[in-house]
Coordinates of C-alpha atoms and ligand atoms in Angstrom, one line a residue:
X1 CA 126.2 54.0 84.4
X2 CA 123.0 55.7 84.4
X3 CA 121.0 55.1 87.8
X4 CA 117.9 53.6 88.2
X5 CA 115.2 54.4 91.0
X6 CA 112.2 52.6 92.4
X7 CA 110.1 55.1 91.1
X8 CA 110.3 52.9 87.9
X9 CA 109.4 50.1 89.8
X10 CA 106.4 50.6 91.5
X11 CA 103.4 53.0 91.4
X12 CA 102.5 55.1 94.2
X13 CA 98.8 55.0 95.9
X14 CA 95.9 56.3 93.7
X15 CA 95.3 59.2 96.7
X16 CA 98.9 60.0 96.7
X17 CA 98.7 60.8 93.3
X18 CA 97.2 63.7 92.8
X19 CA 99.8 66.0 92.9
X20 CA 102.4 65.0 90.5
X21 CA 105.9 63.6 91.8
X22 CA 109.3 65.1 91.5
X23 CA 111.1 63.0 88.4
X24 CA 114.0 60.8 90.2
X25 CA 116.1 63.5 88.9
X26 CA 114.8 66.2 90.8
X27 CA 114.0 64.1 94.2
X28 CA 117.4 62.7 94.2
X29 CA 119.2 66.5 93.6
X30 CA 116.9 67.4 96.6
X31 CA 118.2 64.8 98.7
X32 CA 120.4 65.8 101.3
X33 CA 123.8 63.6 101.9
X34 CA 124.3 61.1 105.2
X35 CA 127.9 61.3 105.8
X36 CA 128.4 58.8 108.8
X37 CA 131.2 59.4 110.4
X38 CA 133.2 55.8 112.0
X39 CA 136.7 55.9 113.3
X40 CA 139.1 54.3 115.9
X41 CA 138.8 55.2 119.6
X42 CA 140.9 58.2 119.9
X43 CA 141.1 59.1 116.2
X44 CA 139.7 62.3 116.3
X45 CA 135.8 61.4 115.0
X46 CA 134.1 64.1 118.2
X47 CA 136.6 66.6 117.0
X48 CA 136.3 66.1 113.5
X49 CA 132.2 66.0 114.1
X50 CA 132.5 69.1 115.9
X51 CA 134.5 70.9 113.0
X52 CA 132.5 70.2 110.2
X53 CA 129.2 70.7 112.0
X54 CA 130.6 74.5 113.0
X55 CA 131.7 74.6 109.4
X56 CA 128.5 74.2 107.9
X57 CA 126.9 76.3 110.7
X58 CA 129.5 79.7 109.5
X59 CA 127.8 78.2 105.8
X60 CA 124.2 78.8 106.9
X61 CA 123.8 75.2 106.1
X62 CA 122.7 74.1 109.5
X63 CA 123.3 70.3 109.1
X64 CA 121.0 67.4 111.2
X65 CA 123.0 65.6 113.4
X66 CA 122.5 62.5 115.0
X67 CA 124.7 60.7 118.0
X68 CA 124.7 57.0 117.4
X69 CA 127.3 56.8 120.6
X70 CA 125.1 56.0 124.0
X71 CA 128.2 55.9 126.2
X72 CA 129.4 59.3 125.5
X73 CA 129.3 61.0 128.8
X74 CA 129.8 65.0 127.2
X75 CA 129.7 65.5 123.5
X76 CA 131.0 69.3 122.3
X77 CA 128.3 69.2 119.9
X78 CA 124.3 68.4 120.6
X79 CA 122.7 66.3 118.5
X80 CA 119.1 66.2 117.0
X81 CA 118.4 63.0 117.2
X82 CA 120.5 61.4 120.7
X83 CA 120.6 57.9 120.9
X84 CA 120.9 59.0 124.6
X85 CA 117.8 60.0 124.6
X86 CA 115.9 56.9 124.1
X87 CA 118.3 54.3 125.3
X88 CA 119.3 54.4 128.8
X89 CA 123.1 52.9 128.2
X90 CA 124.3 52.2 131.8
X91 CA 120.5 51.1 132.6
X92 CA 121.5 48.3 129.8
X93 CA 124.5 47.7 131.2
X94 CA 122.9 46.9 134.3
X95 CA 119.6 45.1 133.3
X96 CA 120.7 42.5 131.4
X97 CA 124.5 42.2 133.3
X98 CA 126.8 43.3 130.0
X99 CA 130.0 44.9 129.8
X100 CA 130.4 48.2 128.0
X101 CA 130.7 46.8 124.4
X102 CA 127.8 44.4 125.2
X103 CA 125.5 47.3 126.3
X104 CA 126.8 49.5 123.6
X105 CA 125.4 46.7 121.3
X106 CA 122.3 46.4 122.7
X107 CA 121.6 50.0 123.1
X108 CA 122.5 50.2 119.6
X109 CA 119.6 47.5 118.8
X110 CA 117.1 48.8 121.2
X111 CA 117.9 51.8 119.1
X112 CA 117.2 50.4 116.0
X113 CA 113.7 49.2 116.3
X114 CA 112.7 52.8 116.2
X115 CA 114.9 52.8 113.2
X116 CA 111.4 53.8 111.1
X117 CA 110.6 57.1 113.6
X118 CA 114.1 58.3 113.0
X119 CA 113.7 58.2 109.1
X120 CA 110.3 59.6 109.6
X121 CA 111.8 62.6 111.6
X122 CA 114.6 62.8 108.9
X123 CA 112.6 62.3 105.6
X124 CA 110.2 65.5 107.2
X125 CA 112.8 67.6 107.5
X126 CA 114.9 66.8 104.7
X127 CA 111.4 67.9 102.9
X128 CA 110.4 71.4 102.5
X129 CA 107.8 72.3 104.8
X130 CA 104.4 73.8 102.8
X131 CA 103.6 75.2 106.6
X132 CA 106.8 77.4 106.9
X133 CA 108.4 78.4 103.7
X134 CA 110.9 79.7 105.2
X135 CA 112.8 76.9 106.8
X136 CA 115.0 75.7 104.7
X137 CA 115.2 71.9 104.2
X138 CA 118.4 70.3 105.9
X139 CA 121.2 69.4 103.1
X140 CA 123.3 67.5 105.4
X141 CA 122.8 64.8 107.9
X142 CA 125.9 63.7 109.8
X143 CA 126.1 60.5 111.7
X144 CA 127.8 59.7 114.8
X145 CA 129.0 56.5 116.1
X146 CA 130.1 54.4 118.5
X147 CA 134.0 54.3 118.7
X148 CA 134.4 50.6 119.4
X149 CA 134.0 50.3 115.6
X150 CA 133.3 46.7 115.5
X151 CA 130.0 46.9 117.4
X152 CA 128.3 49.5 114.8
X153 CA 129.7 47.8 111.6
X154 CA 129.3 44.3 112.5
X155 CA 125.9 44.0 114.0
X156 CA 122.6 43.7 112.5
X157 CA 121.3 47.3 114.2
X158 CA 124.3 49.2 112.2
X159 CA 123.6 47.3 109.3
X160 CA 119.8 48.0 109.7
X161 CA 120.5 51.8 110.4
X162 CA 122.9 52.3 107.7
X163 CA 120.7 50.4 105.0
X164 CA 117.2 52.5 106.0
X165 CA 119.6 55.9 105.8
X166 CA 121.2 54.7 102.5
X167 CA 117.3 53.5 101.1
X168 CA 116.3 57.0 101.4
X169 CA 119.6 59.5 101.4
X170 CA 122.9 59.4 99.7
X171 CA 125.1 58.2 102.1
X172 CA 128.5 58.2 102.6
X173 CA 131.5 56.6 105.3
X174 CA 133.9 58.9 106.3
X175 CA 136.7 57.0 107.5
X176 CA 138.5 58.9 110.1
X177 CA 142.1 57.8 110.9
X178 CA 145.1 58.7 113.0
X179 CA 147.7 60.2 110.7
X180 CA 150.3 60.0 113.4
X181 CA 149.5 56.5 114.1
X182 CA 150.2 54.9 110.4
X183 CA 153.3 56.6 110.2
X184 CA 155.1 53.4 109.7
X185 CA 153.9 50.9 106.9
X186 CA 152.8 48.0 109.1
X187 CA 150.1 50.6 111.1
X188 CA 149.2 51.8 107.9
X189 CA 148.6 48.5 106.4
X190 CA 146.5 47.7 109.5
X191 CA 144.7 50.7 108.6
X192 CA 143.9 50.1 105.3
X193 CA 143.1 46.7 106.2
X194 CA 140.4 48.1 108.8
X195 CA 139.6 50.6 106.5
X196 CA 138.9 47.7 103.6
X197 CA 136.6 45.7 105.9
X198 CA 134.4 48.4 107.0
X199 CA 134.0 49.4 103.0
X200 CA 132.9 45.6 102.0
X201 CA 130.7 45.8 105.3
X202 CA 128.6 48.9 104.4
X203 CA 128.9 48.6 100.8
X204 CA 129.1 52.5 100.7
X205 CA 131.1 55.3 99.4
X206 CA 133.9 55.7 101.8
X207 CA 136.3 59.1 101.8
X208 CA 139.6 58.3 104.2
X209 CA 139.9 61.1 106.2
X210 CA 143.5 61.4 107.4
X211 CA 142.7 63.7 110.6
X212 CA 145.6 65.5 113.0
X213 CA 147.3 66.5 109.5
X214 CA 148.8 69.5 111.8
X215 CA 150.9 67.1 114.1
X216 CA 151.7 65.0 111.1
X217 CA 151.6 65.8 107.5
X218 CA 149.5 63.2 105.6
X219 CA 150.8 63.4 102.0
X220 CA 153.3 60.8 103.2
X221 CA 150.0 58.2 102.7
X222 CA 148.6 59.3 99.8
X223 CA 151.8 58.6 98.2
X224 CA 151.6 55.3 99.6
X225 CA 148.2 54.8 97.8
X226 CA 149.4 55.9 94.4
X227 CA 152.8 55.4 94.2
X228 CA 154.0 51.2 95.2
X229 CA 157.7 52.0 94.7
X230 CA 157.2 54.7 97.5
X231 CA 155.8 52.5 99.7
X232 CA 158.1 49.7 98.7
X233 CA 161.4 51.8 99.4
X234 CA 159.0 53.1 103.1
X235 CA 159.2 49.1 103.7
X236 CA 162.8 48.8 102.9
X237 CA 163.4 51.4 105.2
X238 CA 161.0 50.0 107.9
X239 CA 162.5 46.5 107.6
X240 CA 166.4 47.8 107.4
X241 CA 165.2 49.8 110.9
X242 CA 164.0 46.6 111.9
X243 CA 160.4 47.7 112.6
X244 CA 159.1 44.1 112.2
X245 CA 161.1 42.2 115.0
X246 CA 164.4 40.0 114.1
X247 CA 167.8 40.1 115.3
X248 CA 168.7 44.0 116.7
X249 CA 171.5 45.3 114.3
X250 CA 171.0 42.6 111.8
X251 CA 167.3 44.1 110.4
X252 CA 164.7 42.9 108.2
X253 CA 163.4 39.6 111.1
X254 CA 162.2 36.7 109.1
X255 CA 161.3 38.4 106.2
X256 CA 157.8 37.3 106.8
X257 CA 156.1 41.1 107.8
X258 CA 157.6 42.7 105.0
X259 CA 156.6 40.1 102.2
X260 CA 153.0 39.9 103.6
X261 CA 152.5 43.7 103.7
X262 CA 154.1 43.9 100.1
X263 CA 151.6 41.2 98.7
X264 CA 149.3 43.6 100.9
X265 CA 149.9 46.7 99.6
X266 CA 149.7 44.8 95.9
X267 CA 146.1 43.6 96.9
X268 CA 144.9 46.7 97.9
X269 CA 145.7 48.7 94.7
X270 CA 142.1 48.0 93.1
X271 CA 140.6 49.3 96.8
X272 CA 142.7 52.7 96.9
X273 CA 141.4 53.3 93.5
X274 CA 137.7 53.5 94.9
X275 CA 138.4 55.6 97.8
X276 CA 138.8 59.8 98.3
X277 CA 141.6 60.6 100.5
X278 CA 141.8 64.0 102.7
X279 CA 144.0 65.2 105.0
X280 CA 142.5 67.4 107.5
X281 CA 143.2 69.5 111.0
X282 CA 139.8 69.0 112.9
X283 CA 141.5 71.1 115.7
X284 CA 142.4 73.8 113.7
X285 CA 140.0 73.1 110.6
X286 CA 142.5 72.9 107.1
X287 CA 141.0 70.2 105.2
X288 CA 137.3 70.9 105.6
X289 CA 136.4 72.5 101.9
X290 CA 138.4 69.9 100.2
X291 CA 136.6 66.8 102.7
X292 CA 132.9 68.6 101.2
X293 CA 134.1 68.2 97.7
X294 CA 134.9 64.8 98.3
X295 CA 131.4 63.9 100.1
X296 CA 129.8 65.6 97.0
X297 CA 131.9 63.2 94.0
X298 CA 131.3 60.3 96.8
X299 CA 127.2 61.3 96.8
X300 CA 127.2 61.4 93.0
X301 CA 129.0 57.9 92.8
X302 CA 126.2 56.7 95.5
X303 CA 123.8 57.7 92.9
X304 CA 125.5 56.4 90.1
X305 CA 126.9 53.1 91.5
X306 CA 125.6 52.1 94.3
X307 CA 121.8 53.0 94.4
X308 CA 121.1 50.0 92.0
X309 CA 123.2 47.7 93.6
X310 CA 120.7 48.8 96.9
X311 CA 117.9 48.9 94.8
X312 CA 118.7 45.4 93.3
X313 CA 118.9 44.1 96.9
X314 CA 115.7 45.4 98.2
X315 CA 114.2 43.6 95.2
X316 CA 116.0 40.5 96.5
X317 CA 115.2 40.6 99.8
X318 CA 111.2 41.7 99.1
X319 CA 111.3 38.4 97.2
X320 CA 112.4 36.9 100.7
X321 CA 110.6 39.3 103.1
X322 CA 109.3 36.9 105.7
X323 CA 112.2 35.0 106.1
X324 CA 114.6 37.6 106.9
X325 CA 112.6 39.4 109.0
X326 CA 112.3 36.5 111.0
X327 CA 116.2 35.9 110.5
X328 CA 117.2 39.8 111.4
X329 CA 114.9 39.4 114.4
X330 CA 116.1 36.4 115.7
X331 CA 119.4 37.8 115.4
X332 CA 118.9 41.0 116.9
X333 CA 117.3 39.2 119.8
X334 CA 120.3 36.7 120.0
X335 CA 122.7 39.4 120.5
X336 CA 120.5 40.9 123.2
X337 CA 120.1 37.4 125.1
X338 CA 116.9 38.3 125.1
X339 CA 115.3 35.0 123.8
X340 CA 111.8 35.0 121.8
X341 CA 109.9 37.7 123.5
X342 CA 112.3 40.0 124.3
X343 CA 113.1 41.5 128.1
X344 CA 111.0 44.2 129.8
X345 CA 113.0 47.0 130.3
X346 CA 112.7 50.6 132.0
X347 CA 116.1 52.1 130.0
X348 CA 114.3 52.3 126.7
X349 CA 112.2 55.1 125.7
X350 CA 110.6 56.7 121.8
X351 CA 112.7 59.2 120.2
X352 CA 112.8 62.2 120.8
X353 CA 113.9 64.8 118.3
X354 CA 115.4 68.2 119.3
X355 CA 113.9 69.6 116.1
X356 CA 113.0 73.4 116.4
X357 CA 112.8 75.8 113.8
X358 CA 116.5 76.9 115.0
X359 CA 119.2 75.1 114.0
X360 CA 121.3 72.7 116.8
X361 CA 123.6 74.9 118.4
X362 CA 127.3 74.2 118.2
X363 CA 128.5 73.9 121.5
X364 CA 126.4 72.1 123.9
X365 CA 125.3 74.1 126.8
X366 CA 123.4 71.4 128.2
X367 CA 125.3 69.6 131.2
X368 CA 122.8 68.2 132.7
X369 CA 123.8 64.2 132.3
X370 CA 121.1 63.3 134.4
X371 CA 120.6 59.2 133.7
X372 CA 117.6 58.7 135.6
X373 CA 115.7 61.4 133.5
X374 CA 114.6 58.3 131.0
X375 CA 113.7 56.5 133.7
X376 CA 111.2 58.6 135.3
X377 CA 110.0 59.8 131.8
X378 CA 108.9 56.0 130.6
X379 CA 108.8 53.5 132.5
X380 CA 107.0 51.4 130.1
X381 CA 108.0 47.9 129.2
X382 CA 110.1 47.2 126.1
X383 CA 108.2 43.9 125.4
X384 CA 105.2 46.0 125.3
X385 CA 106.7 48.6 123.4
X386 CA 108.5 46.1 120.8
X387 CA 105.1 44.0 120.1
X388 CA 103.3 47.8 119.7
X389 CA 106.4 48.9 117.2
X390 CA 105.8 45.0 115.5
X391 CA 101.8 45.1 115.0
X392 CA 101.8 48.6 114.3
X393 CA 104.1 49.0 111.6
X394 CA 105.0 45.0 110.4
X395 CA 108.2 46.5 108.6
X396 CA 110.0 48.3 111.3
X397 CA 112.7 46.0 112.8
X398 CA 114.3 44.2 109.6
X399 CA 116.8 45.9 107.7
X400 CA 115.3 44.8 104.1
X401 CA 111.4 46.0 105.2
X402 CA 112.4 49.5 106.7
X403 CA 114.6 49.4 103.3
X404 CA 111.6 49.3 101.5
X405 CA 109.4 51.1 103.3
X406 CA 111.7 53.9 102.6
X407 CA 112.3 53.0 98.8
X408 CA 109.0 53.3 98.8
X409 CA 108.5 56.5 100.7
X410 CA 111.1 57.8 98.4
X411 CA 109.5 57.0 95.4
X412 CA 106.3 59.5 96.4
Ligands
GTP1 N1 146.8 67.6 117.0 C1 145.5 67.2 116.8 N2 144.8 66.6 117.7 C2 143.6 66.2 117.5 C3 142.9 66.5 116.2 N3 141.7 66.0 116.3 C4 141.5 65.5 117.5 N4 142.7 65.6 118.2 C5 142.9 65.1 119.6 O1 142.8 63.7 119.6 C6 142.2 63.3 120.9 C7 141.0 62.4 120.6 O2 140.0 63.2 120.0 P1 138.5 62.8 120.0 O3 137.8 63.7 119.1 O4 138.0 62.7 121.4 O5 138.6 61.3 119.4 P2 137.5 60.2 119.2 O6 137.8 59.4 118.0 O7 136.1 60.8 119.2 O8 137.6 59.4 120.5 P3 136.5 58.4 121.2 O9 135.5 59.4 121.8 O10 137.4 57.7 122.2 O11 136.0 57.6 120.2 C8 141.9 64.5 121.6 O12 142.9 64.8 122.5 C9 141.8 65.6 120.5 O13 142.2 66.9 121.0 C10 143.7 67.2 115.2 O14 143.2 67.5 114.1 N5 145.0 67.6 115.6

């Protein structure tokens, strides 16, 4: 299937003109790859972060990295762009009474209506820059997030960050999971389940990344995914051992676990078939060259499949513009409790971009975790700041106008 851009669609302003564009072909071969990276707490994700960023460090390919986490208290690796650095987590926490998933949320959405200064920041430096010649353009942007999965795939700011990285980048999910953990065919249904989910969420490429393939080898599940009389015979086993519950010595419980992940595993035959699988060591870094191969096929599929599926929707949702802005807004403010015109708030602050001509080091040296440093550096009021960020720049909170802001930036 041959892909189609929105440079086809829709002309670029007479003054922009004057120098003539890159052909799709050559902007999109430019483009350098979002791999976001989402996994279960404990999973391995910081670990796995941390090897692939020192990976393509040793390849002179100094990705841009980005923490989407604001409760991490330490992170081995130091990001670009810190959602740390502009949303004061435990401030949150505090100023509008939330638990920790609650104030994860919210940071995340505070976050997000600066969604179009981070793809500013990225867009510049994913460009070459006519002022230094020498500084190569980035190649690879990898994403952080929050472990509690749930709160960066199912709310309107993930959806909203994902979709303006995806309008102007090839993005892919990388799927990190326990390989110890699914070692028995219920877990690993339950993680193919998850993993199934967060797929028809994003509507992205996704490569499973079976991590901790040291402490457990993880051919075991890629036979699963290919072969179904291996897992069947894995179920037989797991039901003779009794893994489901029933009568101890007798085996097998009702019957009811084992027919349900059968029809299961049956179901998710067409899903396998769309997914890369890698096993990888993040602690002692096996697995990494073959994980890069698999974002490359996944980026090329982006192109090929999924761009106009995205591009189809942005036409959809231009033709509905108003309305979901208003609908992603009221949303957003929804999950914030924030009601129509939104809190003031001292733990909020612009982005700020660690973006020198050197490249992020790989091991943070910075332990200063100082929270009040955000305080002291803005004070200003997020109602304030959110009706600036809405009159200024009418596109920036909804997920289908920074889509096509950046569709159209992309087309330039
Ligand atoms: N054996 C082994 N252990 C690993 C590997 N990767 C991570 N771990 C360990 O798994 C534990 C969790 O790793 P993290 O990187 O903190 O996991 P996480 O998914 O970021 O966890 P949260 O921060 O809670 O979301 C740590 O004890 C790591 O040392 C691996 O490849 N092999």
């Amino acid at each position: 299937m041959a892909s189609t851009t929105p440079a086809q669609a829709t002309s670029a302003p007479a003054a922009e003109q004057s120098t003539p564009a890159p052909s799709a072909a050559q902007a999109t071969a430019k483009q350098p790859v979002a791999i976001v990276c989402v996994g279960m707490a404990g999973s391995g994700k910081t670990t796995f972060m941390q090897r692939i960023n020192a990976y393509l460090h040793e390849k002179k390919d100094a990705p841009y990295v980005m923490n989407l986490d604001p409760a991490i208290t330490h992170s081995p690796f130091q990001a670009n762009i810190d959602i740390r650095d502009s949303v004061n987590y435990k401030k949150v926490m505090e100023e509008y009474k939330l638990g920790p998933n609650g104030g994860i949320m919210t940071s995340l959405n505070l976050f997000a209506t600066k969604v179009d200064q981070v793809m500013n920041i990225l867009e510049k430096r994913a460009a070459p820059d006519p002022a230094n010649p020498a500084k190569k353009p980035i190649s690879k942007i990898l994403v952080d997030t929050p472990g509690q999965i749930e709160v960066f795939v199912w709310s309107a700011s993930g959806t909203i960050l994902l979709e303006s990285l995806a309008s102007s980048f090839p993005t892919v999910i990388a799927y990190i999971i326990d390989t110890p953990r699914c070692g028995s065919t219920s877990t690993f249904m339950s993680n193919m389940l998850y993993a199934c989910s967060i797929l028809y969420k994003m509507k992205l490429p996704m490569i499973l990344v079976f991590n901790k393939a040291d402490a457990k080898d993880p051919s075991f599940a890629k036979e699963w995914m290919t072969d179904y009389e291996a897992f069947q015979a894995a179920l037989t086993e797991d039901e003779n051992n009794n893994a489901f519950g029933g009568v101890e010595g007798e085996g097998g419980g009702s019957g009811y676990m084992g027919g349900l992940i059968n029809s299961m595993s049956l179901m998710l035959e067409e899903f396998y078939a769309h997914l890369s699988v890698v096993g990888v060591s993040s602690l002692y870094g096996t697995g990494i060259d073959e994980f890069f191969e698999a974002v490359q096929d996944k980026a090329e599929e982006f192109k090929r499949d999924y761009q106009p599926e995205l591009d189809r929707r942005r036409e959809e949702r231009e033709k509905n513009k108003e309305k979901q802005r208003e609908r992603e807004l009221a949303k957003m403010m929804n999950s914030m409790n924030m009601g129509e015109g939104g809190p003031s708030t001292s733990a909020f602050a612009d982005i700020k971009a660690d973006d020198d001509d050197e490249p992020a080091p790989i091991l943070s040296s910075d332990e200063d975790d100082d929270d009040d440093d955000i305080d002291e550096d803005d004070r200003e009021g997020l109602q304030a700041r959110y009706e600036a960020a809405m009159e200024a720049q009418a596109d920036s909170v909804t997920a289908d106008a920074s889509f096509a802001k950046y569709i159209h930036t992309q087309q330039r």
